[in-house]
């Protein structure tokens, strides 16, 4: 029946839109919390309250969700993820919101490179061209050598690079473990790892800072869960453009709440990165469908 896939696509789009709004609001709570709290503390509270928000998942799934033979991989993935988070949160707290979020969208470019290096995926000329175009967009935003260039933009790019590596690690973990297991173990490791740097700058949140800290944890976890479920229902190529709605939301909020001007260089660069990512997502979806179509035939070949 044609109504079923149409309904699934609609649900996927709504879930992705909800995830985008959650992540945009999380960025705002991080910026607000950074007025009185150190980035290290914000990261810890985001993970701690995010883990609390996940406890119903553990209750529903039971202890079976914790079964895994990949604990060392989870530890490595979580350690890299925390460093990426610290860089990303610092960028949100100290750079113009539109610039910080725009640079975070370069992550898929680094995922493509990491997939070729670590997973030995075959990346052909058209996708490499899209990656190069995407990096041109990054250069437009960062503008190295200009008066507006800051080292802070390199911190944001570091977060994107590390996020790309984490994405590859998640793909490797998902070959054995379920999505719920991956999310739970990520948070179980994130909390103690992120606590260590937070202890060196610790001060208890006061007043509204508690609201922003709790909000960052709940919104981040909620966005992650919605994002995962959206990708289960819909194609990445169709959903990627929706995720870029985060940029106008945070840019508008940055202008209204913090008086931040929206640089035309940021908008141009973000548009270039968006086009590159949209093509990469479209191409990967095409290749995945082609592989799914030809897999039974290839499996039946003798001698393989």
PDB file of C-alpha atoms in Angstrom:
ATOM      1  CA  UNK A   1       0.000   0.000   0.000  1.00  0.00           C
ATOM      2  CA  UNK A   2       1.459   3.386  -0.972  1.00  0.00           C
ATOM      3  CA  UNK A   3       0.105   5.093   2.149  1.00  0.00           C
ATOM      4  CA  UNK A   4       2.427   3.168   4.453  1.00  0.00           C
ATOM      5  CA  UNK A   5       5.770   4.481   3.143  1.00  0.00           C
ATOM      6  CA  UNK A   6       4.288   7.959   2.824  1.00  0.00           C
ATOM      7  CA  UNK A   7       3.252   7.841   6.472  1.00  0.00           C
ATOM      8  CA  UNK A   8       6.697   6.556   7.467  1.00  0.00           C
ATOM      9  CA  UNK A   9       8.407   9.350   5.528  1.00  0.00           C
ATOM     10  CA  UNK A  10       6.171  11.931   7.198  1.00  0.00           C
ATOM     11  CA  UNK A  11       6.946  10.519  10.647  1.00  0.00           C
ATOM     12  CA  UNK A  12      10.664  10.474   9.850  1.00  0.00           C
ATOM     13  CA  UNK A  13      10.570  14.109   8.741  1.00  0.00           C
ATOM     14  CA  UNK A  14       8.680  15.160  11.889  1.00  0.00           C
ATOM     15  CA  UNK A  15      11.109  13.223  14.102  1.00  0.00           C
ATOM     16  CA  UNK A  16      14.088  14.846  12.382  1.00  0.00           C
ATOM     17  CA  UNK A  17      12.492  18.276  12.732  1.00  0.00           C
ATOM     18  CA  UNK A  18      11.899  17.596  16.438  1.00  0.00           C
ATOM     19  CA  UNK A  19      15.506  16.448  16.822  1.00  0.00           C
ATOM     20  CA  UNK A  20      16.723  19.614  15.093  1.00  0.00           C
ATOM     21  CA  UNK A  21      14.695  21.832  17.420  1.00  0.00           C
ATOM     22  CA  UNK A  22      15.978  19.922  20.464  1.00  0.00           C
ATOM     23  CA  UNK A  23      19.607  20.333  19.406  1.00  0.00           C
ATOM     24  CA  UNK A  24      19.072  24.032  18.650  1.00  0.00           C
ATOM     25  CA  UNK A  25      17.570  24.571  22.099  1.00  0.00           C
ATOM     26  CA  UNK A  26      20.427  22.592  23.653  1.00  0.00           C
ATOM     27  CA  UNK A  27      22.902  24.977  21.995  1.00  0.00           C
ATOM     28  CA  UNK A  28      21.026  27.894  23.538  1.00  0.00           C
ATOM     29  CA  UNK A  29      21.081  26.344  27.028  1.00  0.00           C
ATOM     30  CA  UNK A  30      24.834  25.724  26.662  1.00  0.00           C
ATOM     31  CA  UNK A  31      25.419  29.354  25.706  1.00  0.00           C
ATOM     32  CA  UNK A  32      23.294  30.564  28.637  1.00  0.00           C
ATOM     33  CA  UNK A  33      24.993  28.181  31.085  1.00  0.00           C
ATOM     34  CA  UNK A  34      28.445  29.272  29.876  1.00  0.00           C
ATOM     35  CA  UNK A  35      27.861  32.733  31.353  1.00  0.00           C
ATOM     36  CA  UNK A  36      28.430  31.342  34.850  1.00  0.00           C
ATOM     37  CA  UNK A  37      29.738  27.783  34.392  1.00  0.00           C
ATOM     38  CA  UNK A  38      32.935  26.437  32.841  1.00  0.00           C
ATOM     39  CA  UNK A  39      32.607  24.388  29.649  1.00  0.00           C
ATOM     40  CA  UNK A  40      33.910  21.299  31.468  1.00  0.00           C
ATOM     41  CA  UNK A  41      31.095  21.500  34.019  1.00  0.00           C
ATOM     42  CA  UNK A  42      28.451  22.055  31.369  1.00  0.00           C
ATOM     43  CA  UNK A  43      29.624  18.920  29.549  1.00  0.00           C
ATOM     44  CA  UNK A  44      29.455  16.884  32.762  1.00  0.00           C
ATOM     45  CA  UNK A  45      25.959  18.096  33.674  1.00  0.00           C
ATOM     46  CA  UNK A  46      24.788  17.520  30.111  1.00  0.00           C
ATOM     47  CA  UNK A  47      25.956  13.893  30.351  1.00  0.00           C
ATOM     48  CA  UNK A  48      24.755  13.325  33.923  1.00  0.00           C
ATOM     49  CA  UNK A  49      21.222  14.578  33.360  1.00  0.00           C
ATOM     50  CA  UNK A  50      21.206  12.933  29.948  1.00  0.00           C
ATOM     51  CA  UNK A  51      21.939   9.587  31.618  1.00  0.00           C
ATOM     52  CA  UNK A  52      19.097  10.159  34.088  1.00  0.00           C
ATOM     53  CA  UNK A  53      16.787  10.797  31.139  1.00  0.00           C
ATOM     54  CA  UNK A  54      17.860   7.414  29.699  1.00  0.00           C
ATOM     55  CA  UNK A  55      17.069   5.367  32.815  1.00  0.00           C
ATOM     56  CA  UNK A  56      13.504   4.597  31.648  1.00  0.00           C
ATOM     57  CA  UNK A  57      15.104   2.958  28.610  1.00  0.00           C
ATOM     58  CA  UNK A  58      17.118   0.669  30.889  1.00  0.00           C
ATOM     59  CA  UNK A  59      13.976  -0.120  32.901  1.00  0.00           C
ATOM     60  CA  UNK A  60      12.031  -0.978  29.747  1.00  0.00           C
ATOM     61  CA  UNK A  61      14.726  -3.065  28.050  1.00  0.00           C
ATOM     62  CA  UNK A  62      16.076  -4.809  31.142  1.00  0.00           C
ATOM     63  CA  UNK A  63      19.653  -5.811  31.883  1.00  0.00           C
ATOM     64  CA  UNK A  64      19.947  -7.551  28.506  1.00  0.00           C
ATOM     65  CA  UNK A  65      20.631  -4.171  26.895  1.00  0.00           C
ATOM     66  CA  UNK A  66      23.939  -4.021  28.795  1.00  0.00           C
ATOM     67  CA  UNK A  67      25.324  -7.234  27.284  1.00  0.00           C
ATOM     68  CA  UNK A  68      28.347  -6.510  25.093  1.00  0.00           C
ATOM     69  CA  UNK A  69      31.811  -7.815  24.287  1.00  0.00           C
ATOM     70  CA  UNK A  70      33.118  -4.425  23.141  1.00  0.00           C
ATOM     71  CA  UNK A  71      33.816  -2.545  26.390  1.00  0.00           C
ATOM     72  CA  UNK A  72      37.332  -1.380  25.348  1.00  0.00           C
ATOM     73  CA  UNK A  73      35.865   0.075  22.146  1.00  0.00           C
ATOM     74  CA  UNK A  74      33.174   1.873  24.121  1.00  0.00           C
ATOM     75  CA  UNK A  75      35.818   3.361  26.405  1.00  0.00           C
ATOM     76  CA  UNK A  76      37.835   4.665  23.437  1.00  0.00           C
ATOM     77  CA  UNK A  77      34.730   5.940  21.630  1.00  0.00           C
ATOM     78  CA  UNK A  78      33.521   7.719  24.761  1.00  0.00           C
ATOM     79  CA  UNK A  79      36.898   9.312  25.508  1.00  0.00           C
ATOM     80  CA  UNK A  80      37.126  10.751  21.989  1.00  0.00           C
ATOM     81  CA  UNK A  81      33.478  11.794  22.205  1.00  0.00           C
ATOM     82  CA  UNK A  82      34.053  13.729  25.425  1.00  0.00           C
ATOM     83  CA  UNK A  83      36.983  15.656  23.908  1.00  0.00           C
ATOM     84  CA  UNK A  84      34.813  16.429  20.880  1.00  0.00           C
ATOM     85  CA  UNK A  85      32.018  17.559  23.186  1.00  0.00           C
ATOM     86  CA  UNK A  86      34.337  19.838  25.176  1.00  0.00           C
ATOM     87  CA  UNK A  87      35.560  21.475  21.965  1.00  0.00           C
ATOM     88  CA  UNK A  88      32.036  21.827  20.595  1.00  0.00           C
ATOM     89  CA  UNK A  89      30.639  23.260  23.831  1.00  0.00           C
ATOM     90  CA  UNK A  90      33.531  25.724  24.060  1.00  0.00           C
ATOM     91  CA  UNK A  91      32.781  26.879  20.518  1.00  0.00           C
ATOM     92  CA  UNK A  92      29.081  27.363  21.317  1.00  0.00           C
ATOM     93  CA  UNK A  93      29.987  29.308  24.451  1.00  0.00           C
ATOM     94  CA  UNK A  94      32.605  31.588  22.887  1.00  0.00           C
ATOM     95  CA  UNK A  95      31.967  31.900  19.131  1.00  0.00           C
ATOM     96  CA  UNK A  96      28.933  33.467  17.455  1.00  0.00           C
ATOM     97  CA  UNK A  97      26.258  30.761  17.551  1.00  0.00           C
ATOM     98  CA  UNK A  98      25.715  30.764  13.784  1.00  0.00           C
ATOM     99  CA  UNK A  99      29.451  30.256  13.164  1.00  0.00           C
ATOM    100  CA  UNK A 100      29.798  27.486  15.767  1.00  0.00           C
ATOM    101  CA  UNK A 101      26.817  25.553  14.397  1.00  0.00           C
ATOM    102  CA  UNK A 102      27.846  26.091  10.763  1.00  0.00           C
ATOM    103  CA  UNK A 103      31.300  24.635  11.419  1.00  0.00           C
ATOM    104  CA  UNK A 104      29.755  21.662  13.239  1.00  0.00           C
ATOM    105  CA  UNK A 105      28.046  20.756   9.959  1.00  0.00           C
ATOM    106  CA  UNK A 106      31.442  19.931   8.478  1.00  0.00           C
ATOM    107  CA  UNK A 107      31.380  16.640  10.418  1.00  0.00           C
ATOM    108  CA  UNK A 108      29.996  14.575   7.468  1.00  0.00           C
ATOM    109  CA  UNK A 109      32.982  15.702   5.395  1.00  0.00           C
ATOM    110  CA  UNK A 110      35.342  14.207   7.975  1.00  0.00           C
ATOM    111  CA  UNK A 111      33.152  11.097   8.237  1.00  0.00           C
ATOM    112  CA  UNK A 112      33.679  10.460   4.523  1.00  0.00           C
ATOM    113  CA  UNK A 113      37.447  10.790   4.920  1.00  0.00           C
ATOM    114  CA  UNK A 114      37.502   8.602   8.049  1.00  0.00           C
ATOM    115  CA  UNK A 115      35.383   5.942   6.337  1.00  0.00           C
ATOM    116  CA  UNK A 116      37.932   5.716   3.533  1.00  0.00           C
ATOM    117  CA  UNK A 117      40.848   5.481   5.994  1.00  0.00           C
ATOM    118  CA  UNK A 118      39.472   3.260   8.775  1.00  0.00           C
ATOM    119  CA  UNK A 119      36.703   1.262   7.065  1.00  0.00           C
ATOM    120  CA  UNK A 120      38.395   1.111   3.648  1.00  0.00           C
ATOM    121  CA  UNK A 121      35.177   2.270   2.008  1.00  0.00           C
ATOM    122  CA  UNK A 122      35.496   3.091  -1.659  1.00  0.00           C
ATOM    123  CA  UNK A 123      34.931   6.810  -2.146  1.00  0.00           C
ATOM    124  CA  UNK A 124      34.729   7.763  -5.801  1.00  0.00           C
ATOM    125  CA  UNK A 125      35.495  11.025  -7.557  1.00  0.00           C
ATOM    126  CA  UNK A 126      32.064  12.623  -7.159  1.00  0.00           C
ATOM    127  CA  UNK A 127      32.033  12.244  -3.379  1.00  0.00           C
ATOM    128  CA  UNK A 128      35.647  13.433  -3.092  1.00  0.00           C
ATOM    129  CA  UNK A 129      34.636  16.456  -5.155  1.00  0.00           C
ATOM    130  CA  UNK A 130      31.747  17.119  -2.751  1.00  0.00           C
ATOM    131  CA  UNK A 131      34.170  16.879   0.197  1.00  0.00           C
ATOM    132  CA  UNK A 132      36.507  19.416  -1.430  1.00  0.00           C
ATOM    133  CA  UNK A 133      33.570  21.749  -2.096  1.00  0.00           C
ATOM    134  CA  UNK A 134      32.517  21.374   1.537  1.00  0.00           C
ATOM    135  CA  UNK A 135      35.993  22.360   2.721  1.00  0.00           C
ATOM    136  CA  UNK A 136      35.799  25.450   0.534  1.00  0.00           C
ATOM    137  CA  UNK A 137      32.690  26.321   2.540  1.00  0.00           C
ATOM    138  CA  UNK A 138      34.654  25.823   5.765  1.00  0.00           C
ATOM    139  CA  UNK A 139      37.389  28.170   4.508  1.00  0.00           C
ATOM    140  CA  UNK A 140      34.764  30.774   3.618  1.00  0.00           C
ATOM    141  CA  UNK A 141      33.517  30.716   7.235  1.00  0.00           C
ATOM    142  CA  UNK A 142      36.919  30.552   8.942  1.00  0.00           C
ATOM    143  CA  UNK A 143      38.684  32.917   6.485  1.00  0.00           C
ATOM    144  CA  UNK A 144      42.277  32.139   7.557  1.00  0.00           C
ATOM    145  CA  UNK A 145      44.597  35.112   7.174  1.00  0.00           C
ATOM    146  CA  UNK A 146      41.804  37.675   7.482  1.00  0.00           C
ATOM    147  CA  UNK A 147      41.275  40.079  10.375  1.00  0.00           C
ATOM    148  CA  UNK A 148      38.202  38.110  11.473  1.00  0.00           C
ATOM    149  CA  UNK A 149      40.076  34.810  11.797  1.00  0.00           C
ATOM    150  CA  UNK A 150      40.267  33.421  15.346  1.00  0.00           C
ATOM    151  CA  UNK A 151      41.864  30.313  16.809  1.00  0.00           C
ATOM    152  CA  UNK A 152      38.471  29.553  18.335  1.00  0.00           C
ATOM    153  CA  UNK A 153      37.218  28.473  14.914  1.00  0.00           C
ATOM    154  CA  UNK A 154      39.909  25.768  14.925  1.00  0.00           C
ATOM    155  CA  UNK A 155      38.475  24.475  18.213  1.00  0.00           C
ATOM    156  CA  UNK A 156      35.082  24.145  16.506  1.00  0.00           C
ATOM    157  CA  UNK A 157      36.711  22.319  13.594  1.00  0.00           C
ATOM    158  CA  UNK A 158      38.496  19.988  16.031  1.00  0.00           C
ATOM    159  CA  UNK A 159      35.095  19.052  17.431  1.00  0.00           C
ATOM    160  CA  UNK A 160      33.900  18.234  13.901  1.00  0.00           C
ATOM    161  CA  UNK A 161      36.969  16.098  13.147  1.00  0.00           C
ATOM    162  CA  UNK A 162      36.580  14.091  16.352  1.00  0.00           C
ATOM    163  CA  UNK A 163      32.835  13.722  15.762  1.00  0.00           C
ATOM    164  CA  UNK A 164      33.634  12.213  12.370  1.00  0.00           C
ATOM    165  CA  UNK A 165      35.904   9.635  14.016  1.00  0.00           C
ATOM    166  CA  UNK A 166      33.204   8.875  16.601  1.00  0.00           C
ATOM    167  CA  UNK A 167      30.663   8.323  13.823  1.00  0.00           C
ATOM    168  CA  UNK A 168      32.908   5.654  12.318  1.00  0.00           C
ATOM    169  CA  UNK A 169      33.326   4.007  15.724  1.00  0.00           C
ATOM    170  CA  UNK A 170      29.550   3.938  16.174  1.00  0.00           C
ATOM    171  CA  UNK A 171      29.202   2.271  12.780  1.00  0.00           C
ATOM    172  CA  UNK A 172      31.694  -0.402  13.900  1.00  0.00           C
ATOM    173  CA  UNK A 173      29.928  -0.919  17.244  1.00  0.00           C
ATOM    174  CA  UNK A 174      26.520  -1.193  15.555  1.00  0.00           C
ATOM    175  CA  UNK A 175      27.656  -4.272  13.650  1.00  0.00           C
ATOM    176  CA  UNK A 176      27.371  -6.202  16.915  1.00  0.00           C
ATOM    177  CA  UNK A 177      25.326  -4.185  19.427  1.00  0.00           C
ATOM    178  CA  UNK A 178      21.904  -2.550  19.246  1.00  0.00           C
ATOM    179  CA  UNK A 179      21.395   1.218  19.101  1.00  0.00           C
ATOM    180  CA  UNK A 180      20.046   1.237  22.677  1.00  0.00           C
ATOM    181  CA  UNK A 181      23.162  -0.569  23.938  1.00  0.00           C
ATOM    182  CA  UNK A 182      25.431   1.911  22.161  1.00  0.00           C
ATOM    183  CA  UNK A 183      23.583   4.939  23.576  1.00  0.00           C
ATOM    184  CA  UNK A 184      23.503   3.568  27.124  1.00  0.00           C
ATOM    185  CA  UNK A 185      27.174   2.608  27.270  1.00  0.00           C
ATOM    186  CA  UNK A 186      28.126   5.931  25.727  1.00  0.00           C
ATOM    187  CA  UNK A 187      26.464   7.803  28.577  1.00  0.00           C
ATOM    188  CA  UNK A 188      27.689   5.381  31.233  1.00  0.00           C
ATOM    189  CA  UNK A 189      31.271   6.164  30.169  1.00  0.00           C
ATOM    190  CA  UNK A 190      30.671   9.828  29.365  1.00  0.00           C
ATOM    191  CA  UNK A 191      29.596  10.700  32.903  1.00  0.00           C
ATOM    192  CA  UNK A 192      32.765   9.618  34.789  1.00  0.00           C
ATOM    193  CA  UNK A 193      35.123  10.693  31.980  1.00  0.00           C
ATOM    194  CA  UNK A 194      33.625  14.186  31.767  1.00  0.00           C
ATOM    195  CA  UNK A 195      33.604  14.473  35.583  1.00  0.00           C
ATOM    196  CA  UNK A 196      37.432  14.363  35.739  1.00  0.00           C
ATOM    197  CA  UNK A 197      38.132  17.702  33.983  1.00  0.00           C
ATOM    198  CA  UNK A 198      35.032  19.258  35.596  1.00  0.00           C
ATOM    199  CA  UNK A 199      36.460  18.653  39.100  1.00  0.00           C
ATOM    200  CA  UNK A 200      39.408  20.955  38.348  1.00  0.00           C
ATOM    201  CA  UNK A 201      37.081  23.926  37.707  1.00  0.00           C
ATOM    202  CA  UNK A 202      34.171  22.898  39.908  1.00  0.00           C
ATOM    203  CA  UNK A 203      31.678  25.366  41.290  1.00  0.00           C
ATOM    204  CA  UNK A 204      28.062  24.573  42.051  1.00  0.00           C
ATOM    205  CA  UNK A 205      25.529  26.117  39.666  1.00  0.00           C
ATOM    206  CA  UNK A 206      23.461  28.944  41.095  1.00  0.00           C
ATOM    207  CA  UNK A 207      19.883  29.933  40.293  1.00  0.00           C
ATOM    208  CA  UNK A 208      18.987  29.689  36.597  1.00  0.00           C
ATOM    209  CA  UNK A 209      22.269  27.908  35.826  1.00  0.00           C
ATOM    210  CA  UNK A 210      20.665  24.729  37.202  1.00  0.00           C
ATOM    211  CA  UNK A 211      17.853  25.060  34.658  1.00  0.00           C
ATOM    212  CA  UNK A 212      20.270  25.481  31.769  1.00  0.00           C
ATOM    213  CA  UNK A 213      22.418  22.528  32.942  1.00  0.00           C
ATOM    214  CA  UNK A 214      19.426  20.205  33.328  1.00  0.00           C
ATOM    215  CA  UNK A 215      17.958  21.467  30.061  1.00  0.00           C
ATOM    216  CA  UNK A 216      21.162  20.733  28.139  1.00  0.00           C
ATOM    217  CA  UNK A 217      21.115  17.119  29.341  1.00  0.00           C
ATOM    218  CA  UNK A 218      17.439  16.452  28.617  1.00  0.00           C
ATOM    219  CA  UNK A 219      17.391  18.283  25.280  1.00  0.00           C
ATOM    220  CA  UNK A 220      20.604  16.614  24.104  1.00  0.00           C
ATOM    221  CA  UNK A 221      19.388  13.122  24.957  1.00  0.00           C
ATOM    222  CA  UNK A 222      15.931  13.785  23.521  1.00  0.00           C
ATOM    223  CA  UNK A 223      17.442  15.099  20.293  1.00  0.00           C
ATOM    224  CA  UNK A 224      19.697  12.065  20.011  1.00  0.00           C
ATOM    225  CA  UNK A 225      16.829   9.615  20.476  1.00  0.00           C
ATOM    226  CA  UNK A 226      14.605  11.422  17.958  1.00  0.00           C
ATOM    227  CA  UNK A 227      17.478  11.593  15.467  1.00  0.00           C
ATOM    228  CA  UNK A 228      18.146   7.843  15.745  1.00  0.00           C
ATOM    229  CA  UNK A 229      14.500   6.963  15.222  1.00  0.00           C
ATOM    230  CA  UNK A 230      14.177   9.352  12.280  1.00  0.00           C
ATOM    231  CA  UNK A 231      17.075   7.676  10.481  1.00  0.00           C
ATOM    232  CA  UNK A 232      15.469   4.264  11.030  1.00  0.00           C
ATOM    233  CA  UNK A 233      12.323   5.396   9.183  1.00  0.00           C
ATOM    234  CA  UNK A 234      13.640   7.656   6.429  1.00  0.00           C
ATOM    235  CA  UNK A 235      16.518   8.142   3.999  1.00  0.00           C
ATOM    236  CA  UNK A 236      19.516  10.138   5.130  1.00  0.00           C
ATOM    237  CA  UNK A 237      19.482  12.091   1.861  1.00  0.00           C
ATOM    238  CA  UNK A 238      15.903  13.240   2.480  1.00  0.00           C
ATOM    239  CA  UNK A 239      16.394  14.039   6.164  1.00  0.00           C
ATOM    240  CA  UNK A 240      19.743  15.868   6.004  1.00  0.00           C
ATOM    241  CA  UNK A 241      18.245  19.144   4.683  1.00  0.00           C
ATOM    242  CA  UNK A 242      15.835  19.199   7.635  1.00  0.00           C
ATOM    243  CA  UNK A 243      18.711  19.023  10.131  1.00  0.00           C
ATOM    244  CA  UNK A 244      20.092  22.271   8.695  1.00  0.00           C
ATOM    245  CA  UNK A 245      17.055  24.082  10.092  1.00  0.00           C
ATOM    246  CA  UNK A 246      19.105  24.255  13.289  1.00  0.00           C
ATOM    247  CA  UNK A 247      21.199  27.043  11.759  1.00  0.00           C
ATOM    248  CA  UNK A 248      18.429  29.643  11.202  1.00  0.00           C
ATOM    249  CA  UNK A 249      16.982  28.817  14.636  1.00  0.00           C
ATOM    250  CA  UNK A 250      20.238  29.421  16.531  1.00  0.00           C
ATOM    251  CA  UNK A 251      21.227  32.362  14.304  1.00  0.00           C
ATOM    252  CA  UNK A 252      17.907  34.074  15.009  1.00  0.00           C
ATOM    253  CA  UNK A 253      18.172  33.296  18.724  1.00  0.00           C
ATOM    254  CA  UNK A 254      21.757  34.612  18.777  1.00  0.00           C
ATOM    255  CA  UNK A 255      20.585  37.868  17.210  1.00  0.00           C
ATOM    256  CA  UNK A 256      17.563  38.277  19.503  1.00  0.00           C
ATOM    257  CA  UNK A 257      19.099  37.122  22.794  1.00  0.00           C
ATOM    258  CA  UNK A 258      22.775  38.029  22.465  1.00  0.00           C
ATOM    259  CA  UNK A 259      22.810  40.768  19.826  1.00  0.00           C
ATOM    260  CA  UNK A 260      25.018  38.714  17.487  1.00  0.00           C
ATOM    261  CA  UNK A 261      25.313  39.885  13.897  1.00  0.00           C
ATOM    262  CA  UNK A 262      24.923  37.152  11.279  1.00  0.00           C
ATOM    263  CA  UNK A 263      27.996  37.320   9.024  1.00  0.00           C
ATOM    264  CA  UNK A 264      27.314  36.980   5.313  1.00  0.00           C
ATOM    265  CA  UNK A 265      30.513  34.907   5.090  1.00  0.00           C
ATOM    266  CA  UNK A 266      29.016  32.449   7.575  1.00  0.00           C
ATOM    267  CA  UNK A 267      25.802  32.218   5.548  1.00  0.00           C
ATOM    268  CA  UNK A 268      27.667  31.686   2.268  1.00  0.00           C
ATOM    269  CA  UNK A 269      29.989  29.084   3.790  1.00  0.00           C
ATOM    270  CA  UNK A 270      27.111  27.294   5.501  1.00  0.00           C
ATOM    271  CA  UNK A 271      25.255  27.154   2.185  1.00  0.00           C
ATOM    272  CA  UNK A 272      28.270  25.585   0.465  1.00  0.00           C
ATOM    273  CA  UNK A 273      28.699  23.021   3.278  1.00  0.00           C
ATOM    274  CA  UNK A 274      24.970  22.264   3.129  1.00  0.00           C
ATOM    275  CA  UNK A 275      25.117  21.593  -0.626  1.00  0.00           C
ATOM    276  CA  UNK A 276      28.147  19.324  -0.223  1.00  0.00           C
ATOM    277  CA  UNK A 277      26.577  17.371   2.648  1.00  0.00           C
ATOM    278  CA  UNK A 278      23.274  17.027   0.807  1.00  0.00           C
ATOM    279  CA  UNK A 279      25.054  15.522  -2.186  1.00  0.00           C
ATOM    280  CA  UNK A 280      27.152  13.170  -0.033  1.00  0.00           C
ATOM    281  CA  UNK A 281      24.002  11.968   1.798  1.00  0.00           C
ATOM    282  CA  UNK A 282      22.166  11.536  -1.516  1.00  0.00           C
ATOM    283  CA  UNK A 283      25.063   9.595  -3.040  1.00  0.00           C
ATOM    284  CA  UNK A 284      25.470   7.323   0.005  1.00  0.00           C
ATOM    285  CA  UNK A 285      21.723   6.572  -0.038  1.00  0.00           C
ATOM    286  CA  UNK A 286      21.967   5.673  -3.724  1.00  0.00           C
ATOM    287  CA  UNK A 287      24.893   3.336  -3.103  1.00  0.00           C
ATOM    288  CA  UNK A 288      23.134   1.717  -0.118  1.00  0.00           C
ATOM    289  CA  UNK A 289      20.015   1.025  -2.193  1.00  0.00           C
ATOM    290  CA  UNK A 290      22.133  -0.331  -5.026  1.00  0.00           C
ATOM    291  CA  UNK A 291      24.012  -2.625  -2.638  1.00  0.00           C
ATOM    292  CA  UNK A 292      20.750  -3.855  -1.120  1.00  0.00           C
ATOM    293  CA  UNK A 293      19.395  -4.624  -4.602  1.00  0.00           C
ATOM    294  CA  UNK A 294      22.467  -6.494  -5.823  1.00  0.00           C
ATOM    295  CA  UNK A 295      23.396  -8.275  -2.563  1.00  0.00           C
ATOM    296  CA  UNK A 296      21.303 -11.450  -3.153  1.00  0.00           C
ATOM    297  CA  UNK A 297      22.774 -11.840  -6.636  1.00  0.00           C
ATOM    298  CA  UNK A 298      26.330 -11.370  -5.436  1.00  0.00           C
ATOM    299  CA  UNK A 299      25.809 -13.768  -2.534  1.00  0.00           C
ATOM    300  CA  UNK A 300      24.782 -16.494  -4.950  1.00  0.00           C
ATOM    301  CA  UNK A 301      28.017 -16.346  -6.966  1.00  0.00           C
ATOM    302  CA  UNK A 302      29.930 -19.634  -6.781  1.00  0.00           C
ATOM    303  CA  UNK A 303      33.308 -19.682  -5.108  1.00  0.00           C
ATOM    304  CA  UNK A 304      32.642 -16.581  -2.965  1.00  0.00           C
TER     305      UNK A 304
END
